[in-house]
Amino acid sequence: MEKEKRIPASAGGLVELQPHARKLMKNMNEKQVKKYIGNSIPKVDAAAKASGRAKYAGDLVSEGGLHICLVRSSLPNARIVNIDASPLHAMGGVFYFTGNDFAENSIGNIMKDQPALATEKVRFFGEPVAVVAAPSLELARHAASLVRIEYEPLPVVDLDDAIAGTAVKLHEPGNLLSDLDFSNGDVEEALSKSDLVLSDTFTMPFIEHAYMETEGGICWMDKNGNLCLRVSTQNPYADRAEISHALNIPEDKIHVEAGVVGGGFGGKDGNTVQVFLALVTYKTGRPSRLVFSREESMIAGYKRHSARTKVTVGFSAEGEITAFSGAVDYDTGAYAALGPAVASSGFEHFAGPYSIKNVKLRARLWYTNKPPASAMRGFGIPQTLIAIETLLNRASKQLGIDPIELRRRNALTKEAFGTLGQKMRYSVAFKEVLTLLEKSPLWAERLVNENSDIGYAMAAGYQSIGMGRGIPDEAEVTVEENGNRYLIRIGTVDIGQGTMTLFAQLAAEELGVPLDLIDIIMGDTARTRYCGSTAASRTSYICGNALFKAIRDYKRNKENGVVRGVGKSIMPEELHPSFALGMPHAIYSFIGHVVKIKIDRTTDMIKVLEVYTASDTGRVVNPVLLEGQIEGGVAMGIGYALMEQVRYSKGAPLEDSLFSYVIPSALDAPIMKEDSVDSYEDSSFLGVKGVAEIAVNAVAPAILSAVENIAGAQLNSLPIKLP
């Protein structure tokens, strides 16, 4: 495997631009050596991906290695009475492992409440119980099919059971994993004096990440006895720590490298295949390979939390939000994963990007017999934001105030106070976003529309930047090839959003050199410095700052003959003393959408025709990458609003393939147009904030409100069904 260590940029290794891409870059270089920031530079890894040269996890082969198959539970909640693997004893070349083969049979980035392999109980359908490895995938699958597990079934716990307190306990001390509450002012008194009070309860389903590339990777031992993994991941450093814990081996004996990542959206932030690969190679000394089938990914992979959100909002006759009371119950499935952080994020953003004096919030996280729900684009915010945005649109009708104007009267501004009492000390251009929406041709079009089957609506939202304070991200700059090339090392992972290109632009701009002289190594625990997860809309801001500092350090050192620079960046979080998990944040991005939809009265099909988006994400470094993020988020929001859901019957999933689980295709894509506020975040050397997640948050409430405008009925569940 040694020869595969230096791989294309898109696989997390050294950037290797193809000849035609280098020619394009060279032409740009001749015109604009110091004008990369703000220009639509093509992705530096695009050629490798478009041509098929980029190697994803499913493309990687461990020569002479073992193929892994997981033996999964056929019940959602049961005691394991016996595991019979005796038929495997006579099968040559087949290896078999259980949870007892781990030094510490527990995993989890926040809390280690999940066994890597279940030994006493299974808590969701498809939970891994054993590992089988063999020289061929066919033999591994056959051997796995011969393992017999005897169960004692237990009652299946769903969200209603957990909330009622009548269910069996999935964990000690009970099924309530976390409970957050906050209040400010006197909500009840404010509601009693309000001119309009609106209430409703909204329900959202489990959502599948549905990335094109399923979870997978390979593992091998190098000549020094180190475990080496190349996996599809969002956080190789967390993977290394997880493997170290599970196998009780030092982290410096583990090398994790992010391969090409064919989509993550949060679902690859946590253990998927990593500890199983490490276990097999560590125990056998042989290379191993594990790639989930689509069915495995859908049955047992991480999900977006299902949630039930109840909200009451008070308004004055002039449109001031006088009070907000909200309670949300998240279904986190059988294990915590990143659920506590997801719940805290939805909690923080519950009341939307508005200044409200009287607030009462509660967010609870419950264990049930479902696959672990964890991070997904928006990080808990889509489940709560839908309530305030829908009620604002309903209030605008009853108060006779334009929905954009209603939001403007309550909008957060710099120096205002957010929901949790945090002061907005950093850039806030939400009102400017609303102005762009107001001036858009699509918003004006609604006034002259005469087709009763076509409806318009808008919604807005915001997203915090970063996961919390104290997470250092580091970057390094060195000079290679006799001073003719520059090598950037940075531990974060490009999961398709284009940060590798952003870093290349920043480096070329600040070093004053052509772009094609920049090489980048990313997401490699042996060859880069520590970085946190590619998550929480943090990469451009935090890692970009680290890289900028590294370049400045390099310039200072160069004067003393040292051709190296190192930079570290930490998020300037300002936490409320009563909260953990990074709340509240300090910096936010803002967004708004106008949507145009049409209902086919014959089929009751809802079609999104056009979406206009305005955003405040700080300085725009690469306009085409921003457009890609916005349009991808809008498409994901359309799926959330209209078609996607994973349903369960007695704990068993009803959707286990892309035939039964419907996602938007190119045929569902509307006309999309984007504008950005000309803003600048002063705490960032680049002036950037973040855009990766915010694009999805407010799409569903905008579509729901547009459907309400046509149907004349109040709707409160996703996916949207006409009355």
XYZ file of C-alpha atoms in Angstrom:
723
model
C 0.000 0.000 0.000
C 3.005 2.324 0.365
C 2.914 3.330 -3.294
C -0.653 4.651 -2.926
C 0.169 7.223 -0.258
C 0.488 10.193 -2.594
C -2.895 10.509 -4.213
C -4.861 13.198 -6.081
C -6.208 16.246 -4.321
C -9.735 14.931 -4.376
C -8.623 11.935 -2.339
C -7.238 14.105 0.419
C -3.637 13.920 -0.729
C -1.366 16.046 -2.872
C -3.045 18.252 -5.450
C -2.153 17.000 -8.910
C -3.827 19.155 -11.528
C -4.296 17.475 -14.886
C -2.617 19.126 -17.918
C -5.732 20.852 -19.247
C -6.547 22.138 -15.754
C -2.977 23.413 -15.328
C -3.264 25.208 -18.659
C -6.464 26.887 -17.516
C -4.816 27.896 -14.239
C -1.744 29.172 -16.088
C -3.891 31.397 -18.312
C -5.542 32.804 -15.194
C -2.187 33.208 -13.489
C -0.860 35.372 -16.303
C -3.826 37.711 -15.945
C -4.361 37.855 -12.197
C -1.560 36.666 -9.953
C -3.042 38.522 -6.980
C -6.716 38.452 -7.877
C -7.778 34.978 -6.902
C -10.002 35.962 -3.985
C -13.474 36.798 -5.246
C -13.130 34.958 -8.549
C -14.863 31.785 -9.710
C -11.801 29.550 -9.885
C -12.656 26.001 -11.057
C -12.293 23.324 -8.401
C -8.733 22.053 -8.331
C -9.967 18.464 -7.995
C -12.715 18.721 -10.613
C -10.780 17.142 -13.478
C -9.866 14.037 -11.490
C -13.460 13.559 -10.350
C -15.073 14.268 -13.715
C -12.672 11.942 -15.551
C -13.020 9.082 -13.093
C -9.374 9.196 -12.043
C -10.264 10.090 -8.458
C -10.358 7.006 -6.254
C -13.284 6.693 -3.867
C -13.425 4.141 -1.063
C -15.302 1.668 -3.209
C -12.563 1.884 -5.837
C -9.748 0.982 -3.473
C -8.435 -2.570 -3.387
C -6.326 -4.145 -0.654
C -4.252 -6.656 -2.621
C -4.137 -10.013 -0.912
C -6.414 -8.636 1.787
C -9.629 -9.613 3.480
C -13.141 -8.524 2.636
C -15.365 -7.703 5.611
C -19.030 -8.452 6.060
C -20.972 -7.401 9.162
C -23.496 -9.709 10.778
C -26.426 -7.440 11.627
C -29.379 -7.737 13.947
C -32.715 -8.840 12.519
C -34.619 -7.360 15.483
C -34.855 -3.755 16.753
C -34.785 -4.547 20.478
C -33.740 -7.869 21.992
C -31.405 -9.654 24.348
C -28.731 -11.749 22.691
C -29.123 -15.264 24.072
C -26.542 -17.058 21.944
C -24.353 -16.559 18.886
C -23.526 -19.731 16.968
C -20.630 -19.354 14.551
C -19.639 -23.034 14.566
C -20.261 -23.514 10.796
C -17.351 -21.114 10.162
C -14.823 -23.303 11.971
C -14.394 -25.609 9.005
C -14.150 -22.794 6.457
C -10.568 -22.105 5.477
C -9.379 -18.505 5.438
C -12.438 -17.145 7.252
C -12.028 -14.948 10.341
C -14.744 -14.191 12.878
C -14.877 -11.496 15.585
C -17.316 -10.294 18.234
C -17.401 -7.379 20.642
C -15.208 -9.353 23.031
C -12.322 -8.931 20.580
C -12.195 -5.183 21.243
C -10.160 -3.972 24.205
C -12.935 -1.434 24.842
C -16.166 -2.337 23.102
C -17.580 1.187 23.041
C -17.671 4.032 20.539
C -19.058 7.572 20.345
C -17.587 11.040 19.777
C -19.569 12.748 22.567
C -20.337 9.824 24.863
C -19.375 6.198 24.438
C -22.809 4.668 24.923
C -22.670 2.471 21.811
C -20.937 -0.915 21.554
C -18.888 -1.343 18.412
C -20.432 -4.820 18.219
C -23.490 -5.640 20.325
C -22.832 -8.368 22.890
C -25.720 -8.368 25.373
C -28.509 -6.486 23.614
C -29.344 -5.138 20.189
C -31.140 -1.798 20.133
C -31.899 -1.195 16.463
C -32.640 -3.213 13.357
C -29.354 -3.751 11.513
C -27.068 -3.178 14.502
C -23.678 -4.915 13.981
C -23.270 -8.012 16.135
C -20.241 -9.749 14.578
C -17.574 -9.303 11.925
C -16.690 -11.896 9.307
C -13.632 -11.499 7.076
C -12.607 -13.685 4.146
C -10.381 -13.570 1.030
C -13.368 -12.745 -1.193
C -16.515 -10.709 -0.649
C -18.672 -13.599 -1.801
C -17.122 -15.935 0.771
C -17.427 -13.299 3.514
C -21.117 -12.819 2.755
C -21.737 -16.557 2.655
C -19.932 -17.101 5.947
C -21.859 -14.226 7.574
C -25.135 -15.817 6.468
C -24.202 -18.971 8.397
C -23.915 -17.191 11.757
C -27.011 -17.885 13.820
C -28.114 -15.531 16.591
C -30.720 -16.476 19.169
C -32.657 -13.516 20.554
C -35.128 -12.821 23.326
C -37.340 -10.096 21.831
C -38.078 -6.982 23.899
C -40.812 -4.342 23.430
C -39.985 -1.793 20.744
C -39.644 1.778 22.023
C -40.782 4.676 19.827
C -40.862 8.402 20.566
C -44.355 8.386 22.080
C -43.401 5.525 24.403
C -40.216 7.276 25.483
C -41.972 10.570 26.217
C -44.793 8.846 28.099
C -42.278 7.121 30.353
C -44.035 3.782 29.948
C -41.369 2.099 27.801
C -38.625 -0.295 28.807
C -35.301 1.441 29.418
C -32.891 1.248 26.505
C -30.093 2.683 28.652
C -29.606 3.505 32.294
C -30.902 5.684 33.870
C -33.668 5.963 31.239
C -34.698 6.968 27.731
C -34.226 10.729 28.173
C -30.714 11.480 26.955
C -30.665 15.273 27.369
C -33.017 18.040 28.461
C -32.281 21.706 27.756
C -34.433 24.581 28.938
C -34.115 28.356 28.973
C -36.367 31.266 29.739
C -36.023 35.019 29.570
C -38.678 37.540 30.506
C -42.294 36.625 31.278
C -43.697 34.653 28.362
C -47.136 33.989 29.854
C -47.774 37.641 30.671
C -46.542 38.743 27.247
C -48.815 36.233 25.526
C -51.791 37.423 27.561
C -51.207 40.981 26.351
C -50.521 40.055 22.723
C -52.932 41.118 19.972
C -52.406 37.836 18.110
C -51.321 34.450 19.432
C -50.606 31.530 17.101
C -49.779 27.943 18.058
C -49.119 24.703 16.224
C -47.224 21.431 16.456
C -44.979 20.333 13.585
C -43.667 16.828 12.907
C -40.599 15.975 10.828
C -39.459 12.497 9.731
C -36.141 10.693 9.798
C -34.092 11.589 6.726
C -31.437 9.549 4.943
C -28.185 11.274 3.927
C -28.309 9.473 0.568
C -24.788 10.369 -0.451
C -23.706 8.994 -3.814
C -20.794 7.172 -2.176
C -21.686 4.839 0.668
C -19.493 4.420 3.739
C -16.268 2.517 3.103
C -12.504 2.220 3.274
C -9.438 0.002 3.470
C -6.845 -0.750 6.164
C -3.339 -2.189 6.155
C -0.210 -2.472 8.292
C 2.844 -0.545 7.154
C 6.412 -1.795 7.500
C 6.672 -0.194 10.950
C 3.633 -2.019 12.289
C 1.363 1.016 12.159
C -2.326 0.657 11.352
C -3.060 2.657 8.186
C -6.573 3.480 7.025
C -7.890 5.304 3.997
C -11.581 5.904 4.547
C -14.482 8.104 3.534
C -14.629 10.364 6.561
C -15.222 13.898 7.771
C -12.825 13.703 10.708
C -9.699 11.501 10.512
C -8.428 12.722 13.884
C -11.619 11.624 15.651
C -11.371 8.312 13.787
C -7.856 7.833 15.098
C -8.967 8.530 18.659
C -11.897 6.122 18.322
C -9.668 3.314 17.033
C -7.089 3.974 19.739
C -9.780 3.682 22.406
C -11.405 0.551 20.972
C -8.164 -1.382 20.420
C -6.143 0.183 23.266
C -3.197 1.104 21.070
C -1.383 4.468 20.989
C -2.642 7.082 18.560
C 0.855 7.463 17.116
C 0.576 3.866 15.877
C -2.529 4.738 13.844
C -2.541 6.617 10.536
C -5.935 7.703 9.190
C -6.197 9.372 5.812
C -9.360 10.744 4.238
C -9.861 9.368 0.768
C -12.077 10.956 -1.831
C -15.359 11.699 -0.091
C -18.407 11.308 -2.303
C -20.679 13.336 -0.051
C -20.853 13.531 3.717
C -23.516 15.995 4.945
C -22.670 14.960 8.533
C -23.274 11.241 8.067
C -19.559 10.432 7.876
C -18.692 12.304 11.063
C -18.425 9.319 13.400
C -17.591 5.643 13.168
C -18.981 3.885 10.120
C -16.383 1.329 8.952
C -13.271 2.517 10.777
C -13.147 0.362 13.919
C -14.150 -2.775 12.002
C -11.354 -2.319 9.481
C -8.868 -1.624 12.258
C -9.988 -4.670 14.262
C -9.578 -7.102 11.364
C -6.182 -5.828 10.264
C -4.889 -5.501 13.826
C -5.933 -9.056 14.703
C -4.910 -10.742 11.440
C -2.041 -8.573 10.228
C -3.647 -8.570 6.770
C -5.134 -5.704 4.736
C -8.899 -5.385 4.914
C -11.679 -3.718 2.955
C -15.236 -2.784 3.941
C -17.741 -0.879 1.818
C -21.379 -0.684 2.852
C -24.026 -1.708 0.378
C -26.745 0.854 -0.224
C -29.118 -1.285 1.831
C -26.672 -1.382 4.757
C -26.164 2.362 4.562
C -29.891 3.024 4.654
C -30.741 0.450 7.318
C -27.952 1.207 9.770
C -26.331 4.506 8.745
C -26.768 7.764 10.631
C -29.999 9.723 10.044
C -31.357 13.244 10.404
C -33.362 13.322 13.628
C -37.086 12.948 13.504
C -38.656 15.648 15.670
C -41.896 16.982 17.074
C -41.934 20.744 17.591
C -44.612 22.689 19.459
C -44.553 26.475 19.321
C -46.660 29.400 20.521
C -45.860 32.925 19.295
C -47.385 36.234 20.344
C -47.530 39.381 18.202
C -48.510 43.001 18.699
C -50.811 44.663 16.199
C -47.736 46.384 14.728
C -46.003 43.080 14.105
C -43.575 42.913 17.014
C -42.923 39.360 18.240
C -43.898 39.777 21.872
C -43.240 36.224 23.062
C -41.984 32.867 21.876
C -42.563 29.528 23.599
C -41.167 26.406 21.990
C -40.638 22.770 22.927
C -39.015 20.180 20.680
C -38.584 16.446 21.154
C -35.844 14.853 19.042
C -35.737 11.114 18.358
C -32.037 10.265 18.544
C -32.420 6.536 17.950
C -30.605 3.852 19.899
C -27.388 5.729 20.682
C -26.236 9.295 21.225
C -23.781 9.773 18.324
C -23.739 13.569 17.833
C -27.350 13.884 18.989
C -26.674 16.047 22.071
C -24.890 18.639 19.929
C -27.629 18.498 17.286
C -30.315 19.096 19.909
C -28.384 22.017 21.377
C -28.060 23.595 17.937
C -31.772 23.332 17.211
C -32.435 24.715 20.698
C -30.184 27.730 20.161
C -31.775 28.594 16.800
C -35.341 27.746 17.849
C -36.813 31.258 17.708
C -35.118 32.174 14.423
C -32.964 35.208 13.578
C -35.129 37.595 15.553
C -34.820 39.792 18.627
C -37.457 38.624 21.113
C -37.663 39.856 24.708
C -39.764 37.043 26.177
C -38.581 33.550 25.375
C -39.174 30.083 26.800
C -37.412 27.109 25.217
C -37.090 23.421 25.835
C -35.341 20.689 23.815
C -35.368 17.033 24.791
C -33.472 14.157 23.209
C -34.879 10.638 23.470
C -33.529 7.129 22.959
C -35.683 4.860 20.762
C -35.188 1.634 18.799
C -34.057 3.345 15.589
C -30.594 3.687 14.028
C -28.535 6.436 15.673
C -29.543 9.874 14.438
C -26.606 12.241 14.219
C -25.299 15.222 12.300
C -26.938 16.204 9.040
C -26.726 19.429 7.110
C -28.403 22.105 9.229
C -27.555 20.299 12.480
C -30.957 20.255 14.176
C -32.076 23.659 12.915
C -34.468 22.589 10.105
C -36.553 20.743 12.716
C -37.120 23.880 14.806
C -36.894 26.755 12.320
C -39.908 25.470 10.388
C -42.201 26.413 13.275
C -41.319 30.105 13.677
C -41.102 30.696 9.927
C -44.468 29.096 9.194
C -46.185 30.982 12.023
C -44.634 34.258 10.866
C -46.147 33.744 7.418
C -49.535 32.957 8.943
C -49.272 36.017 11.190
C -48.474 38.279 8.241
C -51.867 37.442 6.719
C -53.813 38.008 9.902
C -51.964 41.227 10.758
C -52.019 42.541 7.189
C -48.239 43.030 7.168
C -46.009 41.927 4.315
C -44.038 38.816 5.464
C -40.697 40.414 4.641
C -41.637 43.590 6.466
C -42.820 41.547 9.437
C -39.402 39.931 9.648
C -37.611 43.243 9.174
C -39.394 44.683 12.217
C -38.034 41.839 14.362
C -34.711 41.116 12.655
C -31.481 40.659 14.564
C -28.973 43.454 14.035
C -25.460 43.993 15.259
C -25.402 44.689 19.030
C -28.880 43.178 19.431
C -29.424 40.186 21.704
C -30.119 36.686 20.419
C -32.487 34.065 21.740
C -30.185 32.893 24.537
C -29.205 36.396 25.589
C -26.011 36.508 23.523
C -25.008 39.874 22.099
C -24.482 40.041 18.323
C -20.921 41.418 18.410
C -19.948 40.227 14.949
C -21.293 40.868 11.459
C -25.073 40.761 10.977
C -26.551 41.683 7.600
C -29.954 40.036 7.956
C -31.914 43.165 7.081
C -29.856 43.520 3.919
C -30.774 39.923 3.027
C -34.449 40.795 3.470
C -34.020 43.827 1.232
C -32.589 41.660 -1.545
C -35.567 39.325 -1.242
C -37.955 42.264 -1.346
C -36.368 43.640 -4.518
C -36.235 40.325 -6.327
C -38.351 39.951 -9.485
C -39.754 36.698 -8.117
C -41.200 38.434 -5.056
C -42.762 41.123 -7.263
C -44.175 38.466 -9.593
C -46.547 37.192 -6.912
C -48.492 40.472 -7.056
C -49.519 39.928 -10.681
C -50.023 36.173 -10.602
C -53.530 35.121 -11.662
C -53.030 31.341 -11.705
C -54.698 29.841 -8.636
C -52.540 26.712 -8.936
C -49.349 28.744 -8.488
C -48.249 30.061 -5.112
C -45.397 32.106 -3.659
C -43.903 32.421 -0.205
C -40.681 33.261 1.595
C -38.838 32.158 4.696
C -35.571 33.093 6.384
C -33.074 31.598 8.755
C -29.628 31.663 10.260
C -26.822 29.267 11.138
C -24.081 29.476 13.720
C -20.463 29.126 12.638
C -18.331 26.587 14.495
C -18.786 23.770 17.008
C -17.603 25.497 20.165
C -14.548 27.122 21.613
C -11.281 25.381 22.380
C -11.039 23.295 19.177
C -7.713 24.283 17.575
C -7.209 23.924 13.833
C -3.687 24.176 12.478
C -2.129 24.707 9.074
C 1.442 24.594 7.789
C 3.183 26.104 4.775
C 6.521 24.868 3.417
C 8.518 25.401 0.242
C 9.563 22.491 -1.946
C 11.509 21.893 -5.174
C 14.162 24.527 -4.559
C 11.654 27.197 -3.768
C 9.557 26.646 -6.867
C 6.493 25.072 -5.246
C 4.528 25.673 -2.071
C 3.035 22.870 0.003
C 0.026 23.504 2.248
C -0.740 20.959 4.974
C -4.102 21.213 6.671
C -5.950 18.471 8.536
C -9.531 19.248 7.573
C -11.303 17.256 4.829
C -12.841 18.493 1.596
C -16.074 16.487 1.412
C -17.084 18.045 -1.891
C -17.806 21.604 -0.807
C -14.628 22.993 -2.366
C -12.465 24.028 0.586
C -9.378 22.632 -1.134
C -9.939 25.183 -3.889
C -10.565 27.953 -1.362
C -7.281 27.151 0.413
C -5.432 27.146 -2.911
C -6.914 30.547 -3.766
C -5.968 31.987 -0.394
C -2.427 30.641 -0.576
C -1.833 31.879 -4.115
C -3.227 35.309 -3.255
C -1.262 35.779 -0.041
C 1.983 34.276 -1.318
C 1.722 36.214 -4.556
C 2.390 33.168 -6.722
C 0.531 31.400 -9.533
C -2.176 28.992 -8.433
C -0.592 26.033 -10.180
C 2.437 26.291 -7.859
C 0.290 25.430 -4.838
C 0.094 21.820 -3.613
C -2.182 20.767 -0.767
C -2.304 17.793 1.584
C -5.532 17.534 3.574
C -7.117 15.167 6.089
C -4.125 12.975 6.947
C -3.159 12.330 10.574
C 0.425 11.453 9.617
C 1.105 14.344 7.268
C -0.986 17.259 8.519
C -1.514 19.098 11.772
C -4.615 18.632 13.896
C -7.943 19.959 12.682
C -11.452 19.390 13.925
C -14.287 17.916 11.931
C -15.474 19.145 8.570
C -18.800 20.165 10.068
C -20.706 23.059 11.620
C -19.947 25.465 8.737
C -16.535 26.034 10.321
C -13.970 25.079 7.688
C -13.688 28.258 5.623
C -13.658 30.513 8.672
C -11.488 28.585 11.144
C -9.184 26.643 8.842
C -8.938 29.600 6.492
C -7.753 31.735 9.418
C -5.224 29.053 10.385
C -3.850 28.983 6.847
C -3.646 32.770 6.710
C -1.688 32.784 9.975
C 0.604 30.071 8.627
C 1.359 32.143 5.543
C 2.062 35.221 7.653
C 4.341 33.092 9.860
C 6.120 31.784 6.756
C 6.741 35.321 5.514
C 8.246 36.326 8.859
C 10.386 33.191 9.047
C 11.581 33.574 5.484
C 13.446 36.705 6.460
C 15.457 34.534 8.858
C 16.084 31.791 6.329
C 13.344 29.436 7.544
C 11.046 28.270 4.744
C 8.156 27.137 6.918
C 5.156 28.683 8.621
C 2.568 27.390 11.081
C -0.769 28.885 12.061
C -3.453 27.999 14.595
C -7.036 29.232 14.708
C -9.658 28.893 17.433
C -13.282 29.983 17.174
C -14.054 33.113 19.230
C -16.955 31.519 21.097
C -18.628 33.454 23.887
C -20.553 30.897 25.873
C -23.444 31.547 28.203
C -22.340 30.146 31.590
C -25.382 27.888 31.919
C -24.891 26.046 28.639
C -22.464 23.505 27.267
C -21.753 22.092 23.800
C -20.702 25.445 22.395
C -23.863 27.451 23.059
C -24.511 30.152 22.259
C -22.274 30.861 19.311
C -20.706 34.170 18.448
C -20.929 34.347 14.651
C -23.875 33.602 12.355
C -24.682 33.520 8.654
C -28.131 34.598 7.423
C -30.312 33.544 4.500
C -33.713 34.014 2.901
C -35.603 32.266 0.096
C -38.508 33.185 -2.146
C -40.176 30.155 -3.711
C -42.658 29.678 -6.510
C -44.593 26.419 -6.646
C -47.352 24.842 -8.689
C -49.873 22.184 -7.699
C -51.157 19.757 -10.313
C -54.843 19.441 -9.392
C -55.144 16.110 -11.188
C -52.323 14.328 -9.394
C -51.906 16.588 -6.320
C -48.208 16.730 -7.180
C -46.341 19.769 -5.859
C -43.686 21.171 -8.170
C -41.153 23.807 -7.131
C -40.751 26.034 -10.178
C -38.306 28.677 -9.020
C -36.272 29.644 -5.962
C -34.512 32.938 -5.329
C -31.974 33.012 -2.496
C -30.229 35.896 -0.769
C -27.539 35.292 1.836
C -25.104 36.941 4.205
C -22.141 34.587 4.466
C -19.400 37.185 4.726
C -16.984 37.850 1.905
C -17.517 35.650 -1.155
C -14.184 34.027 -2.002
C -15.390 31.927 -4.938
C -18.827 32.855 -6.358
C -19.377 29.628 -8.282
C -18.643 27.532 -5.189
C -21.109 29.632 -3.213
C -23.735 29.058 -5.897
C -23.061 25.335 -5.777
C -23.538 25.235 -2.022
C -26.765 27.248 -2.182
C -28.248 25.225 -5.026
C -27.307 21.918 -3.415
C -28.889 23.042 -0.153
C -32.049 24.170 -1.918
C -32.351 20.780 -3.635
C -31.897 19.021 -0.294
C -34.522 21.294 1.256
C -36.960 20.417 -1.525
C -36.458 16.733 -0.756
C -37.057 17.389 2.944
C -40.217 19.346 2.220
C -41.859 17.174 -0.409
C -40.641 13.598 -0.654
C -38.017 12.219 1.724
C -38.761 10.142 4.821
C -37.607 6.932 6.468
C -40.552 5.237 8.150
C -40.468 2.414 10.665
C -42.918 -0.342 11.467
C -42.267 -1.942 14.850
C -38.679 -0.769 14.600
C -38.012 -2.143 11.097
C -37.336 0.368 8.289
C -39.839 0.515 5.430
C -37.353 2.296 3.147
C -34.107 0.416 2.525
C -33.145 1.371 -1.022
C -33.235 4.302 -3.418
C -36.189 2.640 -5.110
C -38.367 3.098 -2.046
C -36.654 6.223 -0.683
C -37.285 9.074 -3.105
C -34.817 11.954 -3.445
C -34.921 14.928 -5.821
C -33.452 14.358 -9.262
C -32.435 16.825 -11.955
C -36.042 16.746 -13.140
C -37.144 18.128 -9.774
C -34.642 20.977 -9.776
C -36.251 24.404 -10.105
C -34.814 27.514 -11.689
C -32.433 28.817 -9.019
C -30.960 32.285 -8.666
C -28.708 33.577 -5.900
C -27.539 36.931 -4.586
C -25.207 37.729 -1.706
C -24.976 40.709 0.587
C -21.691 42.552 0.278
C -20.579 41.932 3.862
C -17.286 41.279 5.632
C -16.588 39.434 8.885
C -13.805 41.402 10.578
C -12.697 38.530 12.827
C -11.776 36.509 9.738
C -8.639 37.297 7.748
C -10.639 36.418 4.645
C -13.790 38.182 5.792
C -15.736 34.926 5.383
C -18.311 33.180 7.541
C -19.889 29.959 6.270
C -22.499 28.719 3.793
C -22.402 24.912 3.688
C -25.336 24.244 6.026
C -27.456 27.361 6.051
C -28.700 26.771 2.504
C -31.035 23.955 3.597
C -32.592 25.402 6.756
C -35.383 27.671 5.512
C -36.372 25.944 2.263
C -39.032 23.646 3.741
C -41.008 26.363 5.584
C -40.999 28.525 2.455
C -42.428 25.655 0.396
C -44.918 24.722 3.121
C -46.189 28.302 3.282
C -46.507 28.493 -0.502
C -48.594 25.308 -0.465
C -50.740 26.781 2.313
C -51.295 29.884 0.191
C -52.709 27.746 -2.625
C -54.543 25.117 -0.610
C -56.017 27.519 1.939
C -55.277 25.083 4.732
C -52.777 24.949 7.563
C -50.160 22.204 7.179
C -47.806 21.011 9.879
C -45.902 17.901 8.830
C -43.198 16.834 6.401
C -43.149 15.589 3.755
C -46.024 17.859 2.761
C -49.285 16.145 1.888
C -52.222 18.085 0.504
C -55.395 17.992 2.609
